[in-house]
Every structure is written in structure tokens, then in C-alpha cells.
Coordinates of C-alpha atoms and ligand atoms in Angstrom, one line a residue:
M182 CA 19.1 -14.9 75.1
T183 CA 22.8 -14.4 74.7
I184 CA 24.8 -16.8 76.9
S185 CA 27.9 -15.4 78.5
A186 CA 30.4 -17.3 80.5
E187 CA 28.9 -15.8 83.6
S188 CA 25.5 -17.2 83.0
S189 CA 26.8 -20.7 83.0
T190 CA 26.3 -22.4 86.3
V191 CA 28.1 -25.7 86.1
E192 CA 31.0 -25.9 88.5
V193 CA 33.3 -28.9 88.7
A194 CA 34.9 -30.3 91.8
A195 CA 38.7 -29.7 91.7
S196 CA 40.9 -32.7 91.0
S197 CA 44.3 -33.2 92.4
N198 CA 46.8 -30.6 91.5
F199 CA 50.3 -31.1 93.1
I200 CA 51.4 -27.6 92.2
R201 CA 48.5 -26.1 94.1
N202 CA 49.6 -28.1 97.2
I203 CA 53.2 -26.7 96.8
V204 CA 51.9 -23.1 96.6
Q205 CA 49.7 -23.7 99.7
E206 CA 52.7 -25.0 101.7
D207 CA 55.0 -22.2 100.5
L208 CA 52.4 -19.6 101.7
A209 CA 51.8 -21.5 105.0
S210 CA 55.5 -21.8 105.8
G211 CA 56.1 -18.2 105.0
K212 CA 58.6 -19.1 102.2
H213 CA 56.6 -16.7 100.0
S214 CA 54.1 -14.1 101.3
T215 CA 52.6 -13.7 97.8
I216 CA 52.9 -15.6 94.6
V217 CA 53.8 -14.6 91.1
T218 CA 53.1 -16.9 88.2
R219 CA 53.2 -16.3 84.4
F220 CA 51.8 -17.8 81.2
P221 CA 54.7 -17.5 78.7
P222 CA 53.6 -18.3 75.1
E223 CA 55.8 -18.0 72.1
P224 CA 53.9 -15.9 69.6
N225 CA 54.3 -18.4 66.8
G226 CA 50.8 -19.7 66.5
Y227 CA 47.3 -19.7 68.0
L228 CA 46.7 -21.0 71.5
H229 CA 45.2 -24.5 71.8
I230 CA 43.4 -26.5 74.5
G231 CA 46.7 -27.6 75.8
H232 CA 47.6 -24.0 76.5
A233 CA 44.3 -23.6 78.3
K234 CA 45.5 -26.1 80.8
S235 CA 48.6 -23.9 81.5
I236 CA 46.6 -20.7 81.5
C237 CA 44.0 -22.1 84.0
L238 CA 46.8 -23.4 86.2
N239 CA 48.9 -20.2 86.2
F240 CA 46.1 -17.6 86.3
G241 CA 44.0 -19.9 88.5
L242 CA 46.7 -20.1 91.2
A243 CA 47.2 -16.3 91.2
R244 CA 43.5 -15.8 91.4
D245 CA 42.9 -18.3 94.2
F246 CA 45.9 -17.2 96.4
G247 CA 45.6 -13.5 95.8
G248 CA 48.9 -13.4 93.8
C249 CA 49.4 -12.1 90.3
C250 CA 49.9 -13.8 86.9
H251 CA 51.8 -12.2 84.1
L252 CA 51.2 -12.7 80.4
R253 CA 54.7 -12.8 78.9
F254 CA 55.5 -13.3 75.3
D255 CA 58.6 -15.4 75.0
D256 CA 59.4 -13.7 71.7
T257 CA 62.9 -14.7 70.9
N258 CA 62.5 -15.9 67.4
P259 CA 61.5 -13.1 64.9
A260 CA 61.5 -15.5 62.0
K261 CA 58.4 -17.3 63.3
E262 CA 56.6 -14.6 65.2
E263 CA 53.9 -12.3 64.0
K264 CA 51.6 -9.7 65.4
E265 CA 48.6 -11.7 64.3
Y266 CA 49.6 -14.4 66.8
I267 CA 50.2 -11.9 69.6
D268 CA 46.7 -10.4 69.1
S269 CA 45.0 -13.8 68.9
I270 CA 46.8 -15.0 72.1
K271 CA 45.7 -11.9 74.1
G272 CA 42.2 -12.4 72.8
S273 CA 42.1 -16.1 73.8
V274 CA 43.4 -15.5 77.3
K275 CA 40.7 -12.8 77.8
W276 CA 38.0 -15.0 76.3
L277 CA 38.9 -17.8 78.7
G278 CA 38.1 -15.3 81.5
F279 CA 41.6 -14.2 82.7
D280 CA 43.1 -10.8 83.1
W281 CA 46.8 -9.9 83.3
G282 CA 46.0 -6.4 84.3
E283 CA 49.1 -4.3 84.0
H284 CA 51.3 -7.3 83.8
L285 CA 51.9 -7.7 80.1
Y286 CA 55.5 -8.4 79.3
H287 CA 57.8 -9.5 76.5
A288 CA 61.1 -11.4 76.8
S289 CA 62.2 -8.8 74.2
D290 CA 61.7 -6.1 76.8
Y291 CA 64.8 -7.7 78.5
F292 CA 67.0 -7.9 75.4
E293 CA 69.4 -5.2 76.6
Q294 CA 69.7 -6.8 80.1
L295 CA 70.2 -10.2 78.6
Y296 CA 72.9 -8.8 76.3
L297 CA 74.7 -7.2 79.2
W298 CA 74.5 -10.5 81.2
A299 CA 76.0 -12.3 78.1
E300 CA 78.9 -9.9 78.1
G301 CA 79.4 -10.7 81.8
L302 CA 79.4 -14.4 81.1
I303 CA 82.1 -13.8 78.4
R304 CA 84.2 -11.9 80.9
Q305 CA 84.0 -14.7 83.4
G306 CA 85.1 -17.1 80.6
N307 CA 81.7 -18.8 80.6
A308 CA 80.7 -17.9 77.0
Y309 CA 82.5 -17.8 73.7
V310 CA 81.8 -16.9 70.0
D311 CA 81.9 -20.0 67.8
D312 CA 82.5 -20.0 64.1
L313 CA 81.5 -23.6 63.4
T314 CA 78.8 -24.0 60.9
A315 CA 75.4 -25.4 62.1
E316 CA 76.3 -28.7 60.5
E317 CA 79.6 -28.9 62.2
M318 CA 78.1 -28.0 65.5
R319 CA 75.6 -30.8 65.1
A320 CA 78.5 -33.3 64.4
Y321 CA 80.5 -32.0 67.4
R322 CA 77.5 -32.4 69.7
G323 CA 77.9 -36.1 70.2
T324 CA 75.0 -38.4 71.0
L325 CA 73.2 -39.6 74.1
T326 CA 75.8 -42.4 74.4
E327 CA 78.9 -40.5 73.1
P328 CA 80.4 -37.3 74.5
G329 CA 80.6 -34.3 72.2
K330 CA 83.8 -32.7 70.9
E331 CA 85.0 -29.3 71.9
S332 CA 84.9 -26.6 69.2
P333 CA 88.4 -25.3 68.1
F334 CA 87.0 -21.8 68.9
R335 CA 86.2 -22.6 72.5
D336 CA 89.4 -21.1 73.9
R337 CA 89.3 -17.7 72.3
S338 CA 90.4 -14.9 74.6
V339 CA 87.9 -12.8 76.5
E340 CA 88.9 -9.8 74.5
E341 CA 88.4 -11.5 71.2
N342 CA 85.0 -12.9 72.3
L343 CA 83.8 -9.5 73.5
E344 CA 84.9 -7.9 70.2
L345 CA 83.3 -10.5 68.0
F346 CA 80.1 -10.4 70.1
H347 CA 79.9 -6.6 69.7
R348 CA 80.4 -6.9 66.0
M349 CA 77.7 -9.6 65.9
R350 CA 75.4 -7.1 67.5
S351 CA 76.4 -4.2 65.2
G352 CA 75.4 -6.3 62.1
E353 CA 78.8 -7.0 60.6
F354 CA 78.2 -10.7 60.0
P355 CA 75.6 -12.6 58.0
D356 CA 72.9 -14.9 59.5
G357 CA 74.3 -18.2 60.7
S358 CA 78.0 -17.2 60.4
R359 CA 78.7 -17.1 64.2
V360 CA 76.9 -17.8 67.5
L361 CA 77.6 -17.1 71.1
R362 CA 77.7 -20.3 73.2
A363 CA 77.8 -21.1 76.9
R364 CA 81.1 -22.8 77.9
I365 CA 79.8 -25.6 80.0
D366 CA 80.7 -29.3 79.3
M367 CA 80.8 -31.0 76.0
A368 CA 80.8 -34.4 77.8
S369 CA 77.7 -33.7 79.9
P370 CA 75.2 -36.5 79.9
N371 CA 72.6 -33.8 79.7
M372 CA 72.7 -32.7 76.1
N373 CA 71.3 -29.2 77.1
L374 CA 74.6 -28.5 78.9
R375 CA 76.9 -29.3 75.9
D376 CA 77.8 -25.7 75.3
P377 CA 74.3 -24.6 74.2
V378 CA 73.9 -21.7 71.9
M379 CA 73.0 -18.4 73.6
Y380 CA 72.7 -16.0 70.7
R381 CA 72.3 -16.3 67.0
I382 CA 72.4 -13.7 64.2
V383 CA 69.0 -13.1 62.5
H384 CA 68.7 -10.1 60.3
E385 CA 64.9 -9.8 60.5
P386 CA 62.6 -7.3 62.0
H387 CA 61.0 -8.3 65.3
P388 CA 57.3 -7.7 65.9
H389 CA 58.0 -5.9 69.2
T390 CA 61.5 -4.5 68.9
G391 CA 61.5 -3.7 65.1
A392 CA 65.0 -3.3 63.6
T393 CA 66.8 -2.7 66.9
W394 CA 68.5 -6.1 67.0
C395 CA 70.1 -8.5 64.7
V396 CA 71.3 -10.9 67.4
Y397 CA 68.6 -12.7 69.3
P398 CA 68.9 -14.8 72.5
M399 CA 67.8 -18.4 72.3
Y400 CA 64.7 -19.4 74.2
D401 CA 66.8 -21.3 76.8
Y402 CA 69.0 -18.3 77.5
A403 CA 66.0 -15.9 77.8
H404 CA 63.3 -17.9 79.6
G405 CA 64.8 -18.5 83.0
Q406 CA 66.2 -15.0 83.3
S407 CA 62.9 -13.5 82.2
D408 CA 61.2 -15.3 85.1
S409 CA 64.0 -14.1 87.4
I410 CA 63.6 -10.4 86.3
E411 CA 59.8 -10.6 86.8
G412 CA 60.2 -12.1 90.3
V413 CA 58.2 -15.2 89.4
T414 CA 57.9 -17.4 92.5
H415 CA 56.6 -20.5 90.9
S416 CA 57.9 -21.0 87.4
I417 CA 55.5 -23.6 86.0
C418 CA 56.2 -25.4 82.7
T419 CA 55.6 -28.8 81.0
L420 CA 57.7 -31.9 81.6
E421 CA 59.9 -31.6 78.6
F422 CA 61.6 -28.6 80.3
E423 CA 62.8 -30.7 83.2
D424 CA 66.1 -31.3 81.5
H425 CA 66.5 -27.6 80.8
R426 CA 66.2 -26.7 84.4
P427 CA 70.0 -27.4 85.2
L428 CA 70.8 -25.0 82.3
Y429 CA 68.5 -22.2 83.6
D430 CA 70.1 -22.7 87.0
W431 CA 73.6 -22.6 85.5
F432 CA 72.9 -19.2 83.9
L433 CA 71.2 -17.7 87.0
D434 CA 74.0 -18.9 89.3
R435 CA 76.7 -17.3 87.2
I436 CA 74.8 -14.1 86.6
G437 CA 74.0 -14.0 90.3
A438 CA 70.3 -13.4 89.8
Y439 CA 67.3 -14.5 91.8
H440 CA 66.2 -18.1 91.1
P441 CA 62.6 -18.8 90.6
R442 CA 61.8 -22.4 91.5
Q443 CA 60.7 -24.3 88.4
Y444 CA 58.0 -27.0 88.6
E445 CA 57.1 -29.3 85.7
F446 CA 53.7 -30.8 85.0
A447 CA 52.4 -33.3 82.3
R448 CA 51.2 -31.6 79.2
L449 CA 47.7 -32.2 78.0
N450 CA 47.3 -34.7 75.1
L451 CA 43.8 -35.1 73.7
T452 CA 42.6 -38.0 71.6
Y453 CA 41.5 -37.7 68.0
T454 CA 43.3 -34.5 67.3
V455 CA 46.8 -33.0 67.0
M456 CA 48.0 -30.2 69.2
S457 CA 51.5 -29.0 68.4
K458 CA 51.5 -25.6 66.8
R459 CA 53.7 -26.9 64.0
K460 CA 51.1 -29.4 63.0
L461 CA 48.2 -27.0 63.3
L462 CA 50.1 -24.5 61.1
Q463 CA 50.6 -27.3 58.6
L464 CA 46.8 -27.9 58.5
V465 CA 46.2 -24.2 57.9
R466 CA 48.9 -23.8 55.3
E467 CA 47.9 -26.9 53.4
G468 CA 44.2 -26.0 53.3
D469 CA 43.0 -29.0 55.3
V470 CA 41.0 -26.5 57.4
T471 CA 39.7 -23.0 56.7
G472 CA 42.0 -21.3 59.2
W473 CA 43.4 -21.4 62.8
D474 CA 39.8 -20.8 64.0
D475 CA 38.2 -23.5 61.9
P476 CA 35.6 -25.1 64.3
R477 CA 37.4 -28.5 63.9
M478 CA 40.7 -27.1 65.3
P479 CA 41.6 -27.7 68.9
T480 CA 42.6 -24.0 69.1
L481 CA 40.8 -21.8 71.5
D482 CA 39.5 -19.7 68.6
G483 CA 38.4 -22.9 66.9
L484 CA 36.6 -24.2 70.0
R485 CA 35.0 -20.8 70.5
R486 CA 33.6 -20.9 66.9
R487 CA 32.5 -24.4 67.5
G488 CA 30.4 -23.1 70.4
Y489 CA 32.5 -24.1 73.5
T490 CA 32.0 -21.8 76.4
P491 CA 34.9 -20.5 78.4
Q492 CA 33.3 -22.0 81.5
S493 CA 33.2 -25.5 79.9
I494 CA 37.0 -25.3 79.1
R495 CA 37.8 -24.0 82.6
N496 CA 35.8 -26.9 84.1
F497 CA 37.5 -29.4 81.9
C498 CA 41.0 -28.1 83.0
E499 CA 39.9 -28.3 86.6
Q500 CA 38.6 -31.8 86.1
I501 CA 41.6 -33.3 84.5
G502 CA 43.9 -32.1 87.3
V503 CA 47.6 -31.4 87.2
G504 CA 50.1 -34.2 87.7
R505 CA 53.5 -35.5 86.5
N506 CA 52.5 -38.5 84.4
D507 CA 52.1 -38.0 80.6
S508 CA 48.7 -39.3 79.5
W509 CA 46.0 -38.9 77.0
I510 CA 42.7 -37.4 77.9
E511 CA 39.6 -38.7 76.0
M512 CA 38.0 -36.1 73.7
S513 CA 34.7 -37.3 75.1
I514 CA 35.6 -35.8 78.5
L515 CA 36.0 -32.4 76.8
E516 CA 32.7 -32.9 75.0
E517 CA 30.9 -33.9 78.1
S518 CA 32.1 -30.8 79.8
V519 CA 30.5 -28.5 77.2
R520 CA 27.4 -30.6 77.1
A521 CA 27.0 -30.3 80.9
D522 CA 27.4 -26.5 80.6
L523 CA 25.1 -26.0 77.7
N524 CA 22.4 -28.3 79.1
V525 CA 22.0 -25.8 81.8
A526 CA 22.6 -22.6 79.8
A527 CA 21.3 -23.1 76.3
P528 CA 17.7 -22.3 75.3
R529 CA 15.8 -25.0 73.4
A530 CA 14.6 -24.6 69.9
M531 CA 13.4 -26.7 66.9
A532 CA 15.3 -26.9 63.7
V533 CA 14.9 -29.5 60.9
L534 CA 18.3 -30.3 59.5
R535 CA 17.3 -32.5 56.5
P536 CA 13.8 -31.5 55.7
L537 CA 10.9 -33.6 54.4
R538 CA 7.6 -32.0 53.7
L539 CA 4.6 -33.1 55.8
I540 CA 1.1 -32.2 54.7
V541 CA -1.6 -32.2 57.3
E542 CA -4.5 -33.0 55.1
N543 CA -7.4 -32.1 57.4
Y544 CA -5.8 -28.8 58.5
P545 CA -7.4 -25.8 56.7
E546 CA -5.1 -24.2 54.1
E547 CA -5.7 -20.6 55.2
L548 CA -5.3 -21.3 59.0
A549 CA -2.2 -20.8 61.1
E550 CA -2.0 -20.9 64.9
E551 CA 0.8 -20.6 67.5
F552 CA 1.9 -22.9 70.2
T553 CA 3.8 -21.7 73.3
A554 CA 6.9 -23.6 74.3
P555 CA 9.2 -23.0 77.2
N556 CA 12.7 -22.0 76.3
H557 CA 14.2 -24.3 78.9
P558 CA 12.4 -27.2 80.5
Q559 CA 14.0 -26.6 84.0
R560 CA 14.4 -22.9 83.9
P561 CA 11.2 -20.9 83.6
E562 CA 13.2 -17.7 84.0
L563 CA 14.4 -18.2 80.4
G564 CA 10.8 -17.5 79.3
E565 CA 8.7 -18.8 76.5
R566 CA 8.3 -18.4 72.8
S567 CA 5.6 -19.0 70.3
I568 CA 5.9 -21.5 67.5
P569 CA 3.7 -21.2 64.4
F570 CA 1.9 -24.1 63.0
C571 CA 0.1 -24.5 59.6
R572 CA -0.9 -27.1 57.1
E573 CA 2.5 -27.7 55.7
L574 CA 5.4 -28.5 57.9
Y575 CA 8.9 -29.9 57.7
I576 CA 10.1 -32.9 59.6
E577 CA 13.4 -34.8 59.5
Q578 CA 13.8 -37.2 56.6
D579 CA 14.9 -39.9 59.1
D580 CA 11.8 -39.5 61.2
F581 CA 9.9 -41.2 58.4
Q582 CA 10.3 -44.8 57.1
E583 CA 8.0 -46.0 54.4
I584 CA 8.8 -49.6 55.4
P585 CA 9.7 -49.3 59.1
V586 CA 12.5 -51.3 60.5
K587 CA 11.6 -53.4 63.6
G588 CA 11.2 -51.2 66.6
F589 CA 10.9 -47.9 64.6
K590 CA 8.8 -45.6 66.8
R591 CA 8.4 -42.6 64.6
L592 CA 6.4 -42.0 61.5
S593 CA 5.4 -44.6 58.9
P594 CA 2.2 -45.3 56.9
G595 CA -0.6 -45.8 59.4
S596 CA 1.4 -44.9 62.5
E597 CA 0.9 -42.1 65.0
V598 CA 3.5 -39.7 66.5
R599 CA 3.2 -36.5 68.5
L600 CA 4.5 -33.3 66.9
R601 CA 6.3 -31.7 69.8
Y602 CA 4.2 -29.0 71.6
A603 CA 1.4 -29.6 69.1
F604 CA -0.9 -32.5 68.0
I605 CA -0.8 -36.2 67.5
I606 CA -0.8 -37.0 63.8
R607 CA -1.4 -40.2 61.8
C608 CA 0.4 -40.9 58.6
S609 CA -1.9 -41.5 55.6
G610 CA 0.5 -41.9 52.8
V611 CA 3.4 -40.4 50.7
E612 CA 3.9 -38.5 47.6
K613 CA 6.6 -39.5 45.2
D614 CA 8.2 -38.0 42.1
A615 CA 8.6 -39.7 38.8
S616 CA 11.7 -41.6 39.9
G617 CA 10.0 -42.9 43.0
V618 CA 11.7 -40.6 45.5
I619 CA 9.4 -39.5 48.4
T620 CA 8.7 -35.8 48.1
A621 CA 6.2 -35.4 50.9
V622 CA 4.4 -37.3 53.7
R623 CA 0.7 -36.9 54.2
C624 CA -1.1 -37.2 57.5
S625 CA -4.1 -36.1 59.5
Y626 CA -4.1 -34.4 62.9
D627 CA -6.4 -34.8 65.9
R628 CA -7.2 -31.4 67.5
D629 CA -8.2 -33.0 70.8
T630 CA -4.6 -34.1 71.5
Q631 CA -3.2 -30.6 71.9
A632 CA -2.1 -29.3 75.3
G633 CA -5.2 -28.7 77.4
G634 CA -7.4 -30.7 75.0
P635 CA -9.6 -33.6 76.1
E636 CA -7.0 -36.1 74.7
A637 CA -3.9 -34.2 75.6
G638 CA -2.7 -37.1 77.8
R639 CA -2.9 -39.8 75.0
K640 CA 0.4 -41.6 74.8
V641 CA 2.1 -42.4 71.5
K642 CA 5.5 -44.0 71.1
G643 CA 7.3 -41.2 69.2
V644 CA 7.6 -37.5 69.6
I645 CA 9.2 -35.6 66.7
H646 CA 10.2 -32.0 66.1
W647 CA 9.0 -30.0 63.2
V648 CA 9.0 -26.5 61.7
S649 CA 6.3 -24.7 59.8
A650 CA 7.0 -24.6 56.1
R651 CA 5.3 -21.2 55.7
H652 CA 7.0 -19.6 58.7
G653 CA 10.3 -21.4 59.0
V654 CA 13.5 -19.7 58.1
P655 CA 16.3 -21.3 55.9
A656 CA 19.6 -21.7 57.6
Q657 CA 23.0 -23.2 56.9
V658 CA 24.0 -25.9 59.4
R659 CA 27.4 -27.6 59.8
L660 CA 27.9 -30.8 61.6
Y661 CA 31.4 -31.6 62.8
D662 CA 33.3 -34.8 63.6
R663 CA 36.7 -35.7 64.8
L664 CA 39.7 -34.2 62.9
I665 CA 41.7 -37.4 63.1
T666 CA 40.5 -40.9 62.7
V667 CA 42.6 -42.6 65.4
P668 CA 42.8 -41.8 69.1
N669 CA 46.5 -41.4 69.5
P670 CA 48.1 -40.1 66.3
A671 CA 51.8 -40.2 66.7
G672 CA 54.8 -39.7 64.4
D673 CA 54.8 -38.3 60.9
E674 CA 51.9 -40.3 59.5
W675 CA 49.3 -38.1 61.3
K676 CA 48.5 -36.3 58.0
S677 CA 47.3 -39.5 56.4
L678 CA 44.9 -40.0 59.3
L679 CA 42.8 -36.9 58.8
N680 CA 39.1 -37.7 58.9
P681 CA 37.7 -37.0 55.4
D682 CA 34.2 -36.5 56.9
S683 CA 35.1 -34.1 59.6
V684 CA 32.5 -31.6 58.4
E685 CA 29.1 -32.1 56.8
L686 CA 27.3 -29.1 55.3
L687 CA 23.5 -29.1 55.5
P688 CA 22.5 -26.3 53.2
D689 CA 18.7 -26.8 53.4
A690 CA 18.0 -26.7 57.1
V691 CA 14.9 -24.9 58.3
I692 CA 14.7 -23.3 61.7
E693 CA 11.8 -22.0 63.8
P694 CA 11.3 -18.2 63.3
A695 CA 12.5 -17.4 66.8
L696 CA 16.0 -18.6 65.8
A697 CA 16.3 -16.4 62.8
S698 CA 17.5 -13.4 64.8
A699 CA 20.3 -15.3 66.6
Q700 CA 23.3 -13.2 67.3
P701 CA 26.8 -14.6 66.4
E702 CA 27.9 -16.9 69.2
E703 CA 24.4 -17.4 70.6
R704 CA 24.0 -21.0 71.6
F705 CA 20.9 -23.3 71.5
Q706 CA 19.9 -26.8 72.0
F707 CA 18.1 -27.9 68.8
E708 CA 15.8 -30.5 70.2
R709 CA 16.9 -34.0 69.5
Q710 CA 19.9 -32.8 67.4
G711 CA 22.5 -31.4 69.8
Y712 CA 23.9 -28.0 70.9
F713 CA 24.5 -25.4 68.2
C714 CA 26.2 -22.1 68.1
A715 CA 25.6 -19.3 65.6
D716 CA 28.9 -18.9 63.8
L717 CA 31.0 -16.0 65.1
R718 CA 32.2 -15.0 61.7
E719 CA 29.6 -16.0 59.1
S720 CA 26.2 -15.9 60.9
T721 CA 24.2 -12.7 60.9
P722 CA 20.7 -12.1 62.2
G723 CA 18.4 -13.0 59.3
R724 CA 21.0 -15.2 57.6
P725 CA 22.0 -17.7 60.3
V726 CA 24.8 -20.2 60.1
F727 CA 24.9 -22.7 62.9
N728 CA 27.7 -25.0 63.9
R729 CA 27.0 -28.1 65.9
T730 CA 29.1 -27.9 69.0
V731 CA 28.3 -31.4 70.3
T732 CA 25.6 -34.0 70.0
L733 CA 23.2 -34.5 72.9
R734 CA 24.7 -37.7 73.9
D735 CA 28.0 -39.5 73.4
S736 CA 26.8 -41.8 70.6
R737 CA 30.1 -43.7 70.7
A738 CA 30.0 -44.5 74.4
K739 CA 29.4 -48.1 75.2
Ligands
ATP86 P1 53.3 -26.7 71.1 O1 54.2 -27.8 71.6 O2 51.9 -27.0 71.1 O3 53.8 -26.1 69.8 P2 54.7 -24.9 72.8 O4 55.0 -25.5 74.1 O5 55.7 -24.6 71.8 O6 53.4 -25.6 72.2 P3 54.4 -22.3 74.0 O7 53.9 -21.1 73.4 O8 55.9 -22.4 74.3 O9 54.0 -23.5 73.1 O10 53.6 -22.6 75.3 C1 53.3 -21.7 76.3 C2 53.1 -22.4 77.6 O11 52.0 -23.4 77.4 C3 54.3 -23.2 78.0 O12 54.5 -23.0 79.4 C4 54.0 -24.6 77.7 O13 54.6 -25.5 78.6 C5 52.4 -24.6 77.9 N1 51.9 -25.7 77.0 C6 52.0 -25.9 75.7 N2 51.4 -27.0 75.3 C7 50.8 -27.5 76.4 C8 50.0 -28.7 76.6 N3 49.7 -29.5 75.6 N4 49.5 -28.9 77.9 C9 49.8 -28.1 78.8 N5 50.6 -27.0 78.7 C10 51.1 -26.7 77.5
MG87 MG1 57.5 -24.0 73.5

């Protein structure tokens, strides 16, 4: 009963996507005969749902227009980058259902070329080695309203600059002692053009180039040229890079290299969570979550463990569209997307999360029988399973009320309910321990009310799920809630807005026997309780651990 992305059937109508329109026009007009896009992560953290938007956009365009999409690691900062991140990023892109084929690249593959281009810029008088300290550079930079000040090292000769830059490369100087800067305009209203740093000294091994380099290009010096080297036709990035585009163009003009055209789109913000890798890393480091793949995290590995299907995430990205206005997307839209997918795909099962013993007084002690239930109400091809029944069952604690509130339709003394797929029962009383806590509910059953029986059609108000106490299998179940208590956490106070009840452990759950052999990542609908996924890391057949992916309905919707 394993559910793969391919078995899911929900497809979502495409929303507006202005970049798709541009690509279509470029192909129609013959500006490009084929397109090249890329997804360019910095390997300094795990991918999150925001990255999924970019992945679906870039890989989706290449897929739909017969082009190709590169996976390129923009790995310019060895201090923050690790192999663990590289591996998880590749895994996440594949899991989402995309394939870069042979087109796996690293900005660090281009370090030699970038270095040669930097020498060229020095020769043109367009770059210089600066000895100002980081603090001085900040002070010289000016503000949005005041121009910056030129560095006293700005007018070094080409020869001196070349010599110093070579010595930077050969490792003669300590970290932070010198940088290479572009010589542009300290008075530019665009701060990115105020002589931005191109190279810094970092004596640290790099996950891809090892100890080859001790000078590393800044992201802004590497990114545009990497796209140019790869022949990217549509260089797609988020809006915050709009102000960097003039800088990328400045470099490419002076180097004389091919200009990819850059298009910016609005990044995804999702309510009730945080998304920046810096914040996610902080949650991991400070132990607020169990790791990058904690099922509460908005990372792709977290969503995967939570039970999200790749299809549901692709559908979500399709549905929210691609535009240029920054906005927040409701978490409930993401949840609805996985609900729609799992409603079609997930087999049904019964599990009692907070068990209460139910004793069927008139059912013989030694007897046991089996009922047959469809695995999916609308999909007979998913087959059937048998569910054992005996004298002692478990039902949910909250399906019983000793003194029922007005309108309570489930079990209370004297009332009748149907046990799903089995009989109608009538409650005859309760058992309590010395302190008055209910330890069991007693009832009698009516055999005529089973399917096919003379009174099968008799209507009662409530139908509840149950598991045989003798045949049921213990399981650990975890219910999840929002990570953050407010919809739009902003600024630095987000850490104080963490939801203290974002996970609830239910150690005593009991599941029907057919669920006991669940494979990791197998997904089910537990009737009346939501969609659940056997945990990728901790669940094993025979010792199942289930994470609730999402409730059956949006209980918060008005
Ligand atoms: P974060 O801000 O979360 O730390 P980042 O932008 O630093 O992410 P990168 O590794 O540089 O992460 O991102 C790779 C690509 O994913 C970039 O092209 C970036 O524009 C895009 N991206 C990152 N976050 C989002 C988002 N929330 N919505 C859409 N695209 C995003
Ligand atoms: Mg970035």
C-alpha cells in the first residue's frame, strides 16, 4: 500500500506566472530557441518550502518548454558550507521529483576563471586591493541618504594591485587583512555599487575545492558570471536581488561576457512559521526542534517526515503562482493541498489515539470474528482488509461522556452508537477506580445490526471507530501543531513566539493489526483523526511510529 508521488492523482490548475509568459514569448519570437534555467542554492542549510517555489519554477519551466535546468551550488563561503547540506539539498530536489541529469555544477568550478577575470578588472583599473579594516569599510560606506567616502587605497597602481592580489591568493596575508574591491562609485544611490567587495581572504578548507584556495569570491561577484558561463537564458531570482542586477551587469559588461537576463519574483512567505535558513539553524542549534528534519520544520526534509507528498508541494507551488508582489500565503493553503492529495491516495484505517476500554458484556469471551472493510471508500482497486472484533475493544476517551453535553451524539450511559463496520452497541454503565476515574465503559451489542443483518439499516446518531484490545497493536503517535503562535512573525522577537505545544506525544495509541506492518513513509487516513505517516526515521514494521500530517478538516476555518 505504499504511496509514491506517482500514485497521487490530484492536479491543480496553473495560476498566473509572469515568468512563464516571458519564456513563452522569447521562444515564440525566436529570441531563444531553447531555454536554460538553474536552481542555485548556497549549501549553508537545508532547503525549505520557499526553495520549493524556486525549484518548481526553474525545473518546471525547463520541463514544460523542453529546456534544461541546472542544479548549481553557489558555494562561495566555505565558513558556512558543509557536505551535509550539499547531500540534503540534492536529496530534496530529487524527492520533489526533479532531475538535473548531467547538469550539476558548483560556482567553485569557476574559481579559476573568476580569478582571471578579477585580474582583468584590475588591469582595466576597475578593481583594487583595499587594506581598510571591516569596521572602517563600514564607516566609509555612507548611508542611504549620504554618499560614501573613497578609500585611501583606491588609487593604487595596477602593478601594486596585481602583486597584492597574487600574494592574497598565495596565502601571505591573514583573514580579513585585505580585500579586492570593484572600483565603481562611492556616491551611487545604489549601495551595491559603492565599491563592493569582490574577494576576501578565508583560510578554510572548502567542501568542494579543499585547500586549493584561500581567497574566495563574494556571492555577488560569482553569481552573475556563473549564470553567464552556464549559458543560462532566464536567470530567475527573488526580488531582493533586483538591486544587485546593475552590479551583475557592471561586471559582465567589463568582462565582456554573455549577459543572461535576470527576472525577479516575490519570495514565498508562509504564515505561522519562519523560513530563513539563519532562523532554522538557530532552532536546530538551540534544541527547539530535534533537527533540520523535525516534522514541525518548514524544510522539505521536515515536511517529508511529516507526511507531505512531493505532489502536494508541487501542486501548492503551482497554485500560489509567481508574481512580483511580496505577500504571505496562509499555512492552511499548504495544508489543504496535502489533504486533497492524501484524500485520494491514502488507504483508510482505524487507530485509537487515547484509548478507553469498552467491554461488550453479551459478547462471548472466547469468540473473535472479522469484519471486512474497504481500504478506500471511492477506490475499490485499493482492496479490502479484515478487522478483528472481540469482547474487549478500545474506543477514544472523548467518544464517551458520562454526563453528555447537550447535542453529544456519541456514547453515554443508555445511548446507542454504531461501531464502524461492526455492530450497534448500547452503553450500560462504567467501571471506575478507587479515585473515581473511569477505567472502562460497558455495553451490549445487537448482532442483527451488522452489515447484511436484518437491522443493518437501523440509524443511530453516532458512528465511532474502535480497535480490538486483544488484536490491536500498540503504536506511538505524534500530533503536530504550528511552530509559531502568530501568523506573521517579524523582527527579532520570533523566538519568543514559539508554540510550546507544537508537538503532542501519544504513547498509548492502539492501531488495527493491518497497520502494524506499515513501512516508513507509508501514509494512511486514520478514520476521524486525520492523515498520518509512518515516521521515516523512527518507525519500523512491528514498532510503528506515526506522525499526523494534517487533520481531516481545517478546524480553524470559519
Ligand atoms: P534564506 O533566505 O531562506 O536563507 P537564501 O535565499 O539565502 O534563503 P539560497 O540558497 O540562496 O537561500 O536560495 C536558493 C534559491 O532559492 C535562490 O534563487 C533564492 O532566490 C530562492 N529562494 C530562497 N528563499 C525563497 C523563498 N522564500 N521563496 C522563493 N524562492 C526562494
Ligand atoms: Mg541567498
